[in-house]
mmCIF file of C-alpha atoms in Angstrom:
data_model
loop_
_atom_site.group_PDB
_atom_site.id
_atom_site.type_symbol
_atom_site.label_atom_id
_atom_site.label_comp_id
_atom_site.label_asym_id
_atom_site.label_seq_id
_atom_site.Cartn_x
_atom_site.Cartn_y
_atom_site.Cartn_z
ATOM 1 C CA UNK A 4 0.515 17.697 73.471
ATOM 2 C CA UNK A 5 -3.183 16.819 73.389
ATOM 3 C CA UNK A 6 -4.168 20.482 72.945
ATOM 4 C CA UNK A 7 -1.745 20.817 69.994
ATOM 5 C CA UNK A 8 -3.060 17.653 68.367
ATOM 6 C CA UNK A 9 -6.660 18.869 68.678
ATOM 7 C CA UNK A 10 -5.772 22.233 67.151
ATOM 8 C CA UNK A 11 -4.042 20.537 64.235
ATOM 9 C CA UNK A 12 -7.070 18.327 63.585
ATOM 10 C CA UNK A 13 -9.415 21.323 63.631
ATOM 11 C CA UNK A 14 -7.171 23.233 61.221
ATOM 12 C CA UNK A 15 -7.055 20.258 58.847
ATOM 13 C CA UNK A 16 -10.846 19.902 58.943
ATOM 14 C CA UNK A 17 -11.281 23.606 58.178
ATOM 15 C CA UNK A 18 -8.815 23.345 55.266
ATOM 16 C CA UNK A 19 -10.549 20.235 53.928
ATOM 17 C CA UNK A 20 -13.931 21.956 54.172
ATOM 18 C CA UNK A 21 -12.609 24.975 52.272
ATOM 19 C CA UNK A 22 -11.302 22.773 49.461
ATOM 20 C CA UNK A 23 -14.625 20.903 49.222
ATOM 21 C CA UNK A 24 -16.548 24.188 49.108
ATOM 22 C CA UNK A 25 -14.274 25.566 46.390
ATOM 23 C CA UNK A 26 -14.593 22.468 44.222
ATOM 24 C CA UNK A 27 -18.339 22.335 44.787
ATOM 25 C CA UNK A 28 -18.734 26.004 43.881
ATOM 26 C CA UNK A 29 -16.701 25.505 40.692
ATOM 27 C CA UNK A 30 -18.760 22.485 39.645
ATOM 28 C CA UNK A 31 -21.999 24.350 40.364
ATOM 29 C CA UNK A 32 -20.802 27.372 38.401
ATOM 30 C CA UNK A 33 -19.927 25.208 35.406
ATOM 31 C CA UNK A 34 -23.242 23.333 35.609
ATOM 32 C CA UNK A 35 -25.309 26.520 35.754
ATOM 33 C CA UNK A 36 -23.291 28.457 33.181
ATOM 34 C CA UNK A 37 -25.094 28.872 29.833
ATOM 35 C CA UNK A 38 -21.717 28.801 28.104
ATOM 36 C CA UNK A 39 -20.197 25.371 27.549
ATOM 37 C CA UNK A 40 -16.727 25.038 26.076
ATOM 38 C CA UNK A 41 -14.904 22.414 24.057
ATOM 39 C CA UNK A 42 -11.176 21.962 23.609
ATOM 40 C CA UNK A 43 -9.768 22.438 20.101
ATOM 41 C CA UNK A 44 -7.368 19.716 18.910
ATOM 42 C CA UNK A 45 -5.739 18.587 15.679
ATOM 43 C CA UNK A 46 -7.504 15.705 13.950
ATOM 44 C CA UNK A 47 -7.321 13.770 10.696
ATOM 45 C CA UNK A 48 -10.451 12.497 8.962
ATOM 46 C CA UNK A 49 -10.228 9.812 6.295
ATOM 47 C CA UNK A 50 -12.431 8.530 3.517
ATOM 48 C CA UNK A 51 -11.660 4.883 2.853
ATOM 49 C CA UNK A 52 -13.027 1.663 1.406
ATOM 50 C CA UNK A 53 -12.320 -1.749 2.899
ATOM 51 C CA UNK A 54 -10.988 -4.423 0.567
ATOM 52 C CA UNK A 55 -10.307 -8.125 1.125
ATOM 53 C CA UNK A 56 -7.919 -9.776 -1.272
ATOM 54 C CA UNK A 57 -4.660 -11.574 -1.972
ATOM 55 C CA UNK A 58 -1.006 -10.595 -1.863
ATOM 56 C CA UNK A 59 0.599 -11.651 -5.157
ATOM 57 C CA UNK A 60 4.284 -12.068 -5.967
ATOM 58 C CA UNK A 61 6.369 -13.701 -8.673
ATOM 59 C CA UNK A 62 7.253 -16.922 -6.817
ATOM 60 C CA UNK A 63 9.220 -20.070 -7.604
ATOM 61 C CA UNK A 64 9.090 -23.117 -5.261
ATOM 62 C CA UNK A 65 12.399 -24.707 -4.239
ATOM 63 C CA UNK A 66 12.174 -28.509 -4.519
ATOM 64 C CA UNK A 67 14.198 -31.413 -3.168
ATOM 65 C CA UNK A 68 14.028 -35.212 -3.428
ATOM 66 C CA UNK A 69 15.425 -35.698 0.075
ATOM 67 C CA UNK A 70 13.434 -36.026 3.283
ATOM 68 C CA UNK A 71 16.028 -34.729 5.769
ATOM 69 C CA UNK A 72 16.359 -31.009 5.110
ATOM 70 C CA UNK A 73 18.117 -28.233 6.989
ATOM 71 C CA UNK A 74 17.025 -24.736 5.909
ATOM 72 C CA UNK A 75 20.002 -22.374 6.027
ATOM 73 C CA UNK A 76 18.175 -19.140 5.138
ATOM 74 C CA UNK A 77 16.026 -16.898 7.304
ATOM 75 C CA UNK A 78 12.515 -15.847 6.321
ATOM 76 C CA UNK A 79 12.776 -12.807 4.059
ATOM 77 C CA UNK A 80 16.522 -13.211 3.493
ATOM 78 C CA UNK A 81 17.914 -12.215 0.100
ATOM 79 C CA UNK A 82 19.586 -15.127 -1.746
ATOM 80 C CA UNK A 83 21.887 -14.848 -4.758
ATOM 81 C CA UNK A 84 21.884 -17.189 -7.736
ATOM 82 C CA UNK A 85 23.815 -20.362 -6.934
ATOM 83 C CA UNK A 86 23.814 -19.738 -3.187
ATOM 84 C CA UNK A 87 22.616 -22.466 -0.828
ATOM 85 C CA UNK A 88 19.003 -22.315 0.324
ATOM 86 C CA UNK A 89 19.049 -25.588 2.254
ATOM 87 C CA UNK A 90 21.192 -28.640 2.897
ATOM 88 C CA UNK A 91 19.836 -32.149 2.282
ATOM 89 C CA UNK A 92 21.111 -35.211 4.123
ATOM 90 C CA UNK A 93 20.842 -38.704 2.670
ATOM 91 C CA UNK A 94 20.960 -40.378 6.085
ATOM 92 C CA UNK A 95 20.413 -39.564 9.736
ATOM 93 C CA UNK A 96 24.120 -40.154 10.308
ATOM 94 C CA UNK A 97 24.882 -37.384 7.820
ATOM 95 C CA UNK A 98 22.744 -34.966 9.825
ATOM 96 C CA UNK A 99 24.505 -35.909 13.062
ATOM 97 C CA UNK A 100 27.877 -35.430 11.360
ATOM 98 C CA UNK A 101 26.813 -31.950 10.269
ATOM 99 C CA UNK A 102 26.034 -31.073 13.874
ATOM 100 C CA UNK A 103 29.496 -32.297 14.889
ATOM 101 C CA UNK A 104 31.050 -30.124 12.183
ATOM 102 C CA UNK A 105 29.183 -27.063 13.444
ATOM 103 C CA UNK A 106 30.351 -27.698 17.001
ATOM 104 C CA UNK A 107 33.977 -28.057 15.902
ATOM 105 C CA UNK A 108 33.775 -24.938 13.714
ATOM 106 C CA UNK A 109 32.483 -22.934 16.665
ATOM 107 C CA UNK A 110 35.249 -24.257 18.895
ATOM 108 C CA UNK A 111 37.870 -23.459 16.241
ATOM 109 C CA UNK A 112 36.570 -19.916 15.886
ATOM 110 C CA UNK A 113 36.816 -19.425 19.635
ATOM 111 C CA UNK A 114 40.394 -20.699 19.748
ATOM 112 C CA UNK A 115 41.514 -18.550 16.815
ATOM 113 C CA UNK A 116 40.011 -15.530 18.534
ATOM 114 C CA UNK A 117 41.935 -16.287 21.706
ATOM 115 C CA UNK A 118 45.192 -16.868 19.812
ATOM 116 C CA UNK A 119 44.938 -13.488 18.133
ATOM 117 C CA UNK A 120 44.209 -11.659 21.380
ATOM 118 C CA UNK A 121 46.785 -8.940 22.092
ATOM 119 C CA UNK A 122 46.208 -8.682 25.829
ATOM 120 C CA UNK A 123 45.241 -11.779 27.784
ATOM 121 C CA UNK A 124 44.802 -9.889 31.031
ATOM 122 C CA UNK A 125 42.444 -7.401 29.432
ATOM 123 C CA UNK A 126 40.530 -10.158 27.601
ATOM 124 C CA UNK A 127 40.270 -12.222 30.762
ATOM 125 C CA UNK A 128 38.634 -9.404 32.723
ATOM 126 C CA UNK A 129 36.339 -8.478 29.862
ATOM 127 C CA UNK A 130 35.280 -12.077 29.242
ATOM 128 C CA UNK A 131 34.551 -12.596 32.942
ATOM 129 C CA UNK A 132 32.219 -9.598 32.837
ATOM 130 C CA UNK A 133 30.513 -10.795 29.648
ATOM 131 C CA UNK A 134 30.018 -14.293 31.115
ATOM 132 C CA UNK A 135 28.283 -12.839 34.175
ATOM 133 C CA UNK A 136 26.068 -10.654 31.955
ATOM 134 C CA UNK A 137 25.126 -13.641 29.793
ATOM 135 C CA UNK A 138 24.223 -15.742 32.847
ATOM 136 C CA UNK A 139 21.972 -12.939 34.088
ATOM 137 C CA UNK A 140 20.298 -12.716 30.662
ATOM 138 C CA UNK A 141 19.591 -16.464 30.710
ATOM 139 C CA UNK A 142 18.183 -16.175 34.220
ATOM 140 C CA UNK A 143 15.868 -13.339 33.140
ATOM 141 C CA UNK A 144 14.692 -15.266 30.067
ATOM 142 C CA UNK A 145 13.953 -18.329 32.207
ATOM 143 C CA UNK A 146 12.011 -16.247 34.737
ATOM 144 C CA UNK A 147 9.905 -14.719 31.953
ATOM 145 C CA UNK A 148 9.548 -18.131 30.226
ATOM 146 C CA UNK A 149 10.999 -16.638 27.038
ATOM 147 C CA UNK A 150 12.305 -19.979 25.840
ATOM 148 C CA UNK A 151 12.647 -19.019 22.174
ATOM 149 C CA UNK A 152 15.717 -16.885 22.835
ATOM 150 C CA UNK A 153 17.343 -19.075 25.487
ATOM 151 C CA UNK A 154 18.998 -21.450 23.012
ATOM 152 C CA UNK A 155 20.931 -18.577 21.444
ATOM 153 C CA UNK A 156 21.846 -17.221 24.892
ATOM 154 C CA UNK A 157 23.152 -20.621 26.010
ATOM 155 C CA UNK A 158 25.218 -20.963 22.830
ATOM 156 C CA UNK A 159 26.664 -17.500 23.403
ATOM 157 C CA UNK A 160 27.522 -18.433 27.002
ATOM 158 C CA UNK A 161 29.349 -21.570 25.837
ATOM 159 C CA UNK A 162 31.257 -19.452 23.359
ATOM 160 C CA UNK A 163 32.384 -17.053 26.084
ATOM 161 C CA UNK A 164 33.364 -19.861 28.465
ATOM 162 C CA UNK A 165 35.461 -21.555 25.768
ATOM 163 C CA UNK A 166 37.198 -18.273 25.009
ATOM 164 C CA UNK A 167 37.871 -17.648 28.687
ATOM 165 C CA UNK A 168 39.306 -21.136 29.081
ATOM 166 C CA UNK A 169 41.528 -20.658 26.046
ATOM 167 C CA UNK A 170 42.903 -17.370 27.353
ATOM 168 C CA UNK A 171 43.729 -19.053 30.673
ATOM 169 C CA UNK A 172 45.524 -22.056 29.137
ATOM 170 C CA UNK A 173 47.999 -20.008 27.069
ATOM 171 C CA UNK A 174 48.973 -19.758 23.401
ATOM 172 C CA UNK A 175 51.024 -22.992 23.117
ATOM 173 C CA UNK A 176 48.089 -25.168 24.133
ATOM 174 C CA UNK A 177 45.817 -23.141 21.848
ATOM 175 C CA UNK A 178 47.949 -23.821 18.773
ATOM 176 C CA UNK A 179 47.943 -27.541 19.515
ATOM 177 C CA UNK A 180 44.168 -27.555 19.922
ATOM 178 C CA UNK A 181 43.680 -25.604 16.692
ATOM 179 C CA UNK A 182 45.765 -28.103 14.722
ATOM 180 C CA UNK A 183 43.813 -30.998 16.222
ATOM 181 C CA UNK A 184 40.436 -29.407 15.442
ATOM 182 C CA UNK A 185 41.438 -28.610 11.871
ATOM 183 C CA UNK A 186 42.385 -32.248 11.355
ATOM 184 C CA UNK A 187 39.040 -33.460 12.744
ATOM 185 C CA UNK A 188 37.120 -30.988 10.607
ATOM 186 C CA UNK A 189 38.937 -32.006 7.454
ATOM 187 C CA UNK A 190 38.090 -35.664 8.066
ATOM 188 C CA UNK A 191 34.392 -35.001 8.795
ATOM 189 C CA UNK A 192 33.980 -32.673 5.811
ATOM 190 C CA UNK A 193 35.526 -35.280 3.537
ATOM 191 C CA UNK A 194 32.976 -37.852 4.732
ATOM 192 C CA UNK A 195 30.125 -35.335 4.348
ATOM 193 C CA UNK A 196 30.838 -34.865 0.647
ATOM 194 C CA UNK A 197 29.359 -38.318 -0.018
ATOM 195 C CA UNK A 198 25.981 -37.974 1.731
ATOM 196 C CA UNK A 199 25.317 -34.230 2.019
ATOM 197 C CA UNK A 200 23.857 -32.150 -0.823
ATOM 198 C CA UNK A 201 23.401 -28.379 -1.046
ATOM 199 C CA UNK A 202 20.129 -27.137 -2.542
ATOM 200 C CA UNK A 203 21.076 -23.971 -4.397
ATOM 201 C CA UNK A 204 18.973 -21.094 -5.704
ATOM 202 C CA UNK A 205 18.414 -21.352 -9.457
ATOM 203 C CA UNK A 206 18.086 -17.556 -9.552
ATOM 204 C CA UNK A 207 18.341 -14.686 -7.118
ATOM 205 C CA UNK A 208 15.358 -13.883 -4.941
ATOM 206 C CA UNK A 209 13.934 -13.480 -1.444
ATOM 207 C CA UNK A 210 13.549 -16.710 0.505
ATOM 208 C CA UNK A 211 10.337 -17.808 2.209
ATOM 209 C CA UNK A 212 9.673 -21.084 3.964
ATOM 210 C CA UNK A 213 5.907 -20.851 3.350
ATOM 211 C CA UNK A 214 4.582 -22.726 0.316
ATOM 212 C CA UNK A 215 0.768 -22.542 0.183
ATOM 213 C CA UNK A 216 -0.208 -23.721 -3.308
ATOM 214 C CA UNK A 217 -1.020 -20.252 -4.649
ATOM 215 C CA UNK A 218 2.407 -19.892 -6.277
ATOM 216 C CA UNK A 219 1.208 -21.254 -9.636
ATOM 217 C CA UNK A 220 -2.329 -19.831 -9.332
ATOM 218 C CA UNK A 221 -1.775 -16.216 -8.307
ATOM 219 C CA UNK A 222 0.878 -15.117 -10.773
ATOM 220 C CA UNK A 223 1.812 -11.576 -11.705
ATOM 221 C CA UNK A 224 0.866 -12.261 -15.342
ATOM 222 C CA UNK A 225 -2.642 -13.348 -14.321
ATOM 223 C CA UNK A 226 -3.391 -9.917 -12.824
ATOM 224 C CA UNK A 227 -3.289 -8.061 -16.136
ATOM 225 C CA UNK A 228 -6.599 -9.490 -17.374
ATOM 226 C CA UNK A 229 -8.235 -10.958 -14.262
ATOM 227 C CA UNK A 230 -12.032 -10.534 -14.080
ATOM 228 C CA UNK A 231 -14.303 -10.655 -11.009
ATOM 229 C CA UNK A 232 -15.528 -14.130 -11.989
ATOM 230 C CA UNK A 233 -11.944 -15.384 -12.313
ATOM 231 C CA UNK A 234 -11.119 -13.825 -8.965
ATOM 232 C CA UNK A 235 -14.048 -15.661 -7.359
ATOM 233 C CA UNK A 236 -12.716 -19.008 -8.607
ATOM 234 C CA UNK A 237 -9.233 -18.600 -7.093
ATOM 235 C CA UNK A 238 -8.221 -21.708 -5.142
ATOM 236 C CA UNK A 239 -4.817 -23.086 -4.145
ATOM 237 C CA UNK A 240 -3.230 -25.904 -6.110
ATOM 238 C CA UNK A 241 -1.641 -28.879 -4.388
ATOM 239 C CA UNK A 242 1.666 -28.302 -2.628
ATOM 240 C CA UNK A 243 4.543 -30.433 -3.919
ATOM 241 C CA UNK A 244 5.714 -32.824 -1.202
ATOM 242 C CA UNK A 245 9.313 -31.962 -2.046
ATOM 243 C CA UNK A 246 8.911 -28.211 -1.515
ATOM 244 C CA UNK A 247 11.371 -26.855 1.042
ATOM 245 C CA UNK A 248 10.467 -23.218 0.492
ATOM 246 C CA UNK A 249 10.254 -20.723 -2.336
ATOM 247 C CA UNK A 250 12.068 -17.812 -3.901
ATOM 248 C CA UNK A 251 10.237 -14.534 -4.454
ATOM 249 C CA UNK A 252 11.617 -12.990 -7.622
ATOM 250 C CA UNK A 253 12.102 -9.252 -8.014
ATOM 251 C CA UNK A 254 11.104 -6.591 -5.531
ATOM 252 C CA UNK A 255 7.544 -5.705 -6.608
ATOM 253 C CA UNK A 256 4.488 -7.220 -4.940
ATOM 254 C CA UNK A 257 0.778 -6.764 -5.578
ATOM 255 C CA UNK A 258 -2.539 -6.687 -3.758
ATOM 256 C CA UNK A 259 -5.577 -7.770 -5.777
ATOM 257 C CA UNK A 260 -9.186 -7.399 -4.682
ATOM 258 C CA UNK A 261 -12.701 -6.963 -6.057
ATOM 259 C CA UNK A 262 -14.648 -3.803 -5.189
ATOM 260 C CA UNK A 263 -18.136 -2.565 -6.044
ATOM 261 C CA UNK A 264 -17.986 -0.401 -9.153
ATOM 262 C CA UNK A 265 -18.890 2.790 -7.276
ATOM 263 C CA UNK A 266 -16.072 2.223 -4.759
ATOM 264 C CA UNK A 267 -13.540 1.385 -7.463
ATOM 265 C CA UNK A 268 -14.452 4.689 -9.147
ATOM 266 C CA UNK A 269 -13.101 6.525 -6.091
ATOM 267 C CA UNK A 270 -9.580 5.365 -7.006
ATOM 268 C CA UNK A 271 -7.465 6.788 -9.828
ATOM 269 C CA UNK A 272 -5.535 4.350 -12.004
ATOM 270 C CA UNK A 273 -1.833 5.211 -12.143
ATOM 271 C CA UNK A 274 -1.946 7.271 -8.948
ATOM 272 C CA UNK A 275 -1.203 6.232 -5.380
ATOM 273 C CA UNK A 276 -3.500 5.351 -2.509
ATOM 274 C CA UNK A 277 -2.702 4.956 1.176
ATOM 275 C CA UNK A 278 -3.154 1.352 2.292
ATOM 276 C CA UNK A 279 -3.543 0.185 5.880
ATOM 277 C CA UNK A 280 -3.524 -3.578 6.342
ATOM 278 C CA UNK A 281 -5.607 -4.815 9.254
ATOM 279 C CA UNK A 282 -3.022 -7.330 10.483
ATOM 280 C CA UNK A 283 0.477 -8.727 9.913
ATOM 281 C CA UNK A 284 1.826 -5.436 8.531
ATOM 282 C CA UNK A 285 1.818 -2.296 10.637
ATOM 283 C CA UNK A 286 1.774 1.290 9.459
ATOM 284 C CA UNK A 287 0.379 3.013 6.394
ATOM 285 C CA UNK A 288 2.006 2.418 3.018
ATOM 286 C CA UNK A 289 1.508 4.196 -0.291
ATOM 287 C CA UNK A 290 0.726 1.808 -3.164
ATOM 288 C CA UNK A 291 0.226 2.492 -6.851
ATOM 289 C CA UNK A 292 -3.191 1.772 -8.373
ATOM 290 C CA UNK A 293 -1.879 -0.523 -11.083
ATOM 291 C CA UNK A 294 -5.179 -1.474 -12.678
ATOM 292 C CA UNK A 295 -8.927 -0.984 -12.335
ATOM 293 C CA UNK A 296 -10.598 -3.662 -14.441
ATOM 294 C CA UNK A 297 -13.778 -3.474 -16.490
ATOM 295 C CA UNK A 298 -17.006 -3.758 -14.521
ATOM 296 C CA UNK A 299 -18.656 -7.165 -14.369
ATOM 297 C CA UNK A 300 -22.043 -7.430 -12.637
ATOM 298 C CA UNK A 301 -21.333 -4.185 -10.787
ATOM 299 C CA UNK A 302 -17.855 -5.188 -9.562
ATOM 300 C CA UNK A 303 -14.291 -4.414 -10.655
ATOM 301 C CA UNK A 304 -10.923 -6.039 -10.066
ATOM 302 C CA UNK A 305 -8.486 -3.594 -8.453
ATOM 303 C CA UNK A 306 -4.727 -4.233 -8.486
ATOM 304 C CA UNK A 307 -2.266 -2.266 -6.334
ATOM 305 C CA UNK A 308 1.526 -2.540 -6.474
ATOM 306 C CA UNK A 309 4.599 -1.552 -4.483
ATOM 307 C CA UNK A 310 8.323 -2.114 -5.081
ATOM 308 C CA UNK A 311 9.375 -1.877 -1.417
ATOM 309 C CA UNK A 312 9.101 -3.972 1.760
ATOM 310 C CA UNK A 313 9.121 -7.301 -0.130
ATOM 311 C CA UNK A 314 10.851 -9.026 2.823
ATOM 312 C CA UNK A 315 7.948 -8.034 5.092
ATOM 313 C CA UNK A 316 5.334 -9.649 2.834
ATOM 314 C CA UNK A 317 6.769 -13.164 2.508
ATOM 315 C CA UNK A 318 4.210 -14.675 4.909
ATOM 316 C CA UNK A 319 1.233 -12.636 3.678
ATOM 317 C CA UNK A 320 -1.490 -14.021 1.399
ATOM 318 C CA UNK A 321 -5.129 -13.374 2.374
ATOM 319 C CA UNK A 322 -5.397 -9.836 3.679
ATOM 320 C CA UNK A 323 -7.957 -7.155 4.515
ATOM 321 C CA UNK A 324 -6.961 -3.530 4.038
ATOM 322 C CA UNK A 325 -8.398 -0.026 4.168
ATOM 323 C CA UNK A 326 -7.770 1.929 0.981
ATOM 324 C CA UNK A 327 -7.633 5.566 2.081
ATOM 325 C CA UNK A 328 -8.335 7.679 -0.991
ATOM 326 C CA UNK A 329 -8.842 11.010 0.802
ATOM 327 C CA UNK A 330 -7.628 12.456 4.094
ATOM 328 C CA UNK A 331 -8.137 15.839 5.718
ATOM 329 C CA UNK A 332 -6.220 17.323 8.637
ATOM 330 C CA UNK A 333 -7.303 20.337 10.613
ATOM 331 C CA UNK A 334 -8.482 21.658 13.956
ATOM 332 C CA UNK A 335 -11.579 19.844 15.177
ATOM 333 C CA UNK A 336 -14.429 21.958 16.552
ATOM 334 C CA UNK A 337 -18.056 21.001 17.334
ATOM 335 C CA UNK A 338 -20.638 22.063 14.758
ATOM 336 C CA UNK A 339 -22.545 24.011 17.433
ATOM 337 C CA UNK A 340 -19.527 26.278 17.895
ATOM 338 C CA UNK A 341 -19.521 27.620 14.321
ATOM 339 C CA UNK A 342 -20.747 31.227 13.949
ATOM 340 C CA UNK A 343 -21.004 33.777 11.134
ATOM 341 C CA UNK A 344 -20.173 37.427 11.689
ATOM 342 C CA UNK A 345 -22.030 40.352 10.104
ATOM 343 C CA UNK A 346 -19.977 39.930 6.932
ATOM 344 C CA UNK A 347 -20.748 36.226 6.595
ATOM 345 C CA UNK A 348 -17.258 35.217 7.746
ATOM 346 C CA UNK A 349 -17.172 31.848 9.526
ATOM 347 C CA UNK A 350 -15.531 31.700 12.914
ATOM 348 C CA UNK A 351 -15.735 30.502 16.490
ATOM 349 C CA UNK A 352 -15.834 32.296 19.810
ATOM 350 C CA UNK A 353 -13.002 31.282 22.111
ATOM 351 C CA UNK A 354 -12.873 31.759 25.853
ATOM 352 C CA UNK A 355 -9.915 34.060 26.505
ATOM 353 C CA UNK A 356 -9.773 34.703 30.233
ATOM 354 C CA UNK A 357 -13.323 35.814 31.056
ATOM 355 C CA UNK A 358 -14.167 37.185 27.603
ATOM 356 C CA UNK A 359 -15.347 35.747 24.299
ATOM 357 C CA UNK A 360 -13.054 36.409 21.355
ATOM 358 C CA UNK A 361 -14.079 35.779 17.735
ATOM 359 C CA UNK A 362 -11.509 33.910 15.636
ATOM 360 C CA UNK A 363 -12.044 33.577 11.897
ATOM 361 C CA UNK A 364 -11.768 30.132 10.330
ATOM 362 C CA UNK A 365 -12.106 28.298 7.024
ATOM 363 C CA UNK A 366 -13.841 24.903 6.952
ATOM 364 C CA UNK A 367 -11.650 22.080 5.609
ATOM 365 C CA UNK A 368 -13.969 19.110 6.134
ATOM 366 C CA UNK A 369 -17.450 18.443 7.515
ATOM 367 C CA UNK A 370 -17.969 15.382 9.710
ATOM 368 C CA UNK A 371 -21.112 14.039 11.317
ATOM 369 C CA UNK A 372 -21.045 16.367 14.320
ATOM 370 C CA UNK A 373 -17.861 18.349 13.821
ATOM 371 C CA UNK A 374 -15.886 20.478 11.393
ATOM 372 C CA UNK A 375 -12.210 20.357 10.597
ATOM 373 C CA UNK A 376 -11.080 23.954 10.207
ATOM 374 C CA UNK A 377 -7.992 26.076 9.730
ATOM 375 C CA UNK A 378 -7.362 29.719 10.636
ATOM 376 C CA UNK A 379 -8.762 32.054 7.986
ATOM 377 C CA UNK A 380 -6.318 34.092 5.948
ATOM 378 C CA UNK A 381 -6.010 37.847 6.272
ATOM 379 C CA UNK A 382 -7.431 40.172 3.637
ATOM 380 C CA UNK A 383 -4.026 40.304 1.933
ATOM 381 C CA UNK A 384 -3.981 36.504 1.635
ATOM 382 C CA UNK A 385 -1.352 35.903 4.313
ATOM 383 C CA UNK A 386 -2.009 33.432 7.164
ATOM 384 C CA UNK A 387 -3.591 34.729 10.337
ATOM 385 C CA UNK A 388 -1.281 35.223 13.295
ATOM 386 C CA UNK A 389 -1.188 36.412 16.863
ATOM 387 C CA UNK A 390 -4.124 36.136 19.228
ATOM 388 C CA UNK A 391 -6.630 36.140 16.337
ATOM 389 C CA UNK A 392 -5.359 32.756 15.116
ATOM 390 C CA UNK A 393 -7.208 29.617 16.253
ATOM 391 C CA UNK A 394 -4.832 27.091 17.776
ATOM 392 C CA UNK A 395 -4.962 23.600 19.220
ATOM 393 C CA UNK A 396 -5.668 23.946 22.938
ATOM 394 C CA UNK A 397 -8.070 26.887 22.581
ATOM 395 C CA UNK A 398 -11.486 26.571 24.243
ATOM 396 C CA UNK A 399 -14.366 27.254 21.856
ATOM 397 C CA UNK A 400 -17.703 28.336 23.304
ATOM 398 C CA UNK A 401 -20.708 26.135 22.542
ATOM 399 C CA UNK A 402 -23.840 28.136 23.262
ATOM 400 C CA UNK A 403 -27.085 29.323 21.705
ATOM 401 C CA UNK A 404 -26.760 32.548 23.687
ATOM 402 C CA UNK A 405 -25.933 35.756 21.871
ATOM 403 C CA UNK A 406 -22.201 36.351 21.725
ATOM 404 C CA UNK A 407 -20.040 39.198 20.517
ATOM 405 C CA UNK A 408 -16.363 39.998 20.530
ATOM 406 C CA UNK A 409 -15.254 41.010 24.009
ATOM 407 C CA UNK A 410 -18.386 39.825 25.822
ATOM 408 C CA UNK A 411 -17.799 38.801 29.444
ATOM 409 C CA UNK A 412 -18.975 35.200 29.765
ATOM 410 C CA UNK A 413 -17.477 34.060 33.054
#
């Protein structure tokens, strides 16, 4: 056994030594080789200017004279004319009554669901499974300290338990309970009519709970003639103490900024520009250059507009964005790799096996230490193909040594 173990150890040492020698030889060969290579990959270069400014919308604050307010709309939710935005309560007792009404309505919904169930046995088994799943979800949320979602999970669990209990008790008891709940609800709702007031939308719009004082200062109408000096004096007005939120009218929103005249000249009025906000909104969006104002002391007001994503902008006001007015996509190669053949055709030498192969290219964009290129077209104007076409993943040779097509370099 000892002899076998010793032999195994010797064999492993020999194998390890061979691997080390191979790796060392490869590294030495690469280090001493006059031909360095670089991997070709697809890349996009952008020309952009950075702008800081304001998001502008047509906004109307929603006001109330009451101090106890319950907002019934989500941020960014669309609200129709005459629909409730919030509910105001004249007293604390009115608020407590509203909570009782909600509890009874939930219970009534659960009972009506159970009464209409076609198969109690099937519902019982399914509800048992859903209750277990909900308990596990609550346990996971508690372990991760994700408290924001636990309230909804607990409410859902109560709902399931009530339904399960109703299925177990039978339909006769359910009908009695439903009648009792309907009577209680009717009484509470009658009382609520005296001290509960709905705050309705005067016109349709998108709801936002953020009122910042810019609603009356940054108006859509003000953008049509705004100058750099007027832009510099922008400041929020006071926020009405009775504001419970606001309605954003229409679907179009704007971004206004001031740029140096030479940067503003890079944009084309009436055309689109790619905009990338630095925070709060992810992804690139295409906005219309609505207006480039007259120059004032070397600066111009620039207004961009978009008639989409209004619900995503409800909390945005001061923003910084990159305005990307040009972009180029191609295959990125180091500048040192570019060569000209005897006919003046640009190209690069690629390592194909152990030989150098010349592939013709056309330069798309010049960066600081690289070119973006594309495969050159054939003489008949058709795209290059086959092995002569430069592709992402090719290895281009970077060397001051003389190269020619077919030269052995490795």
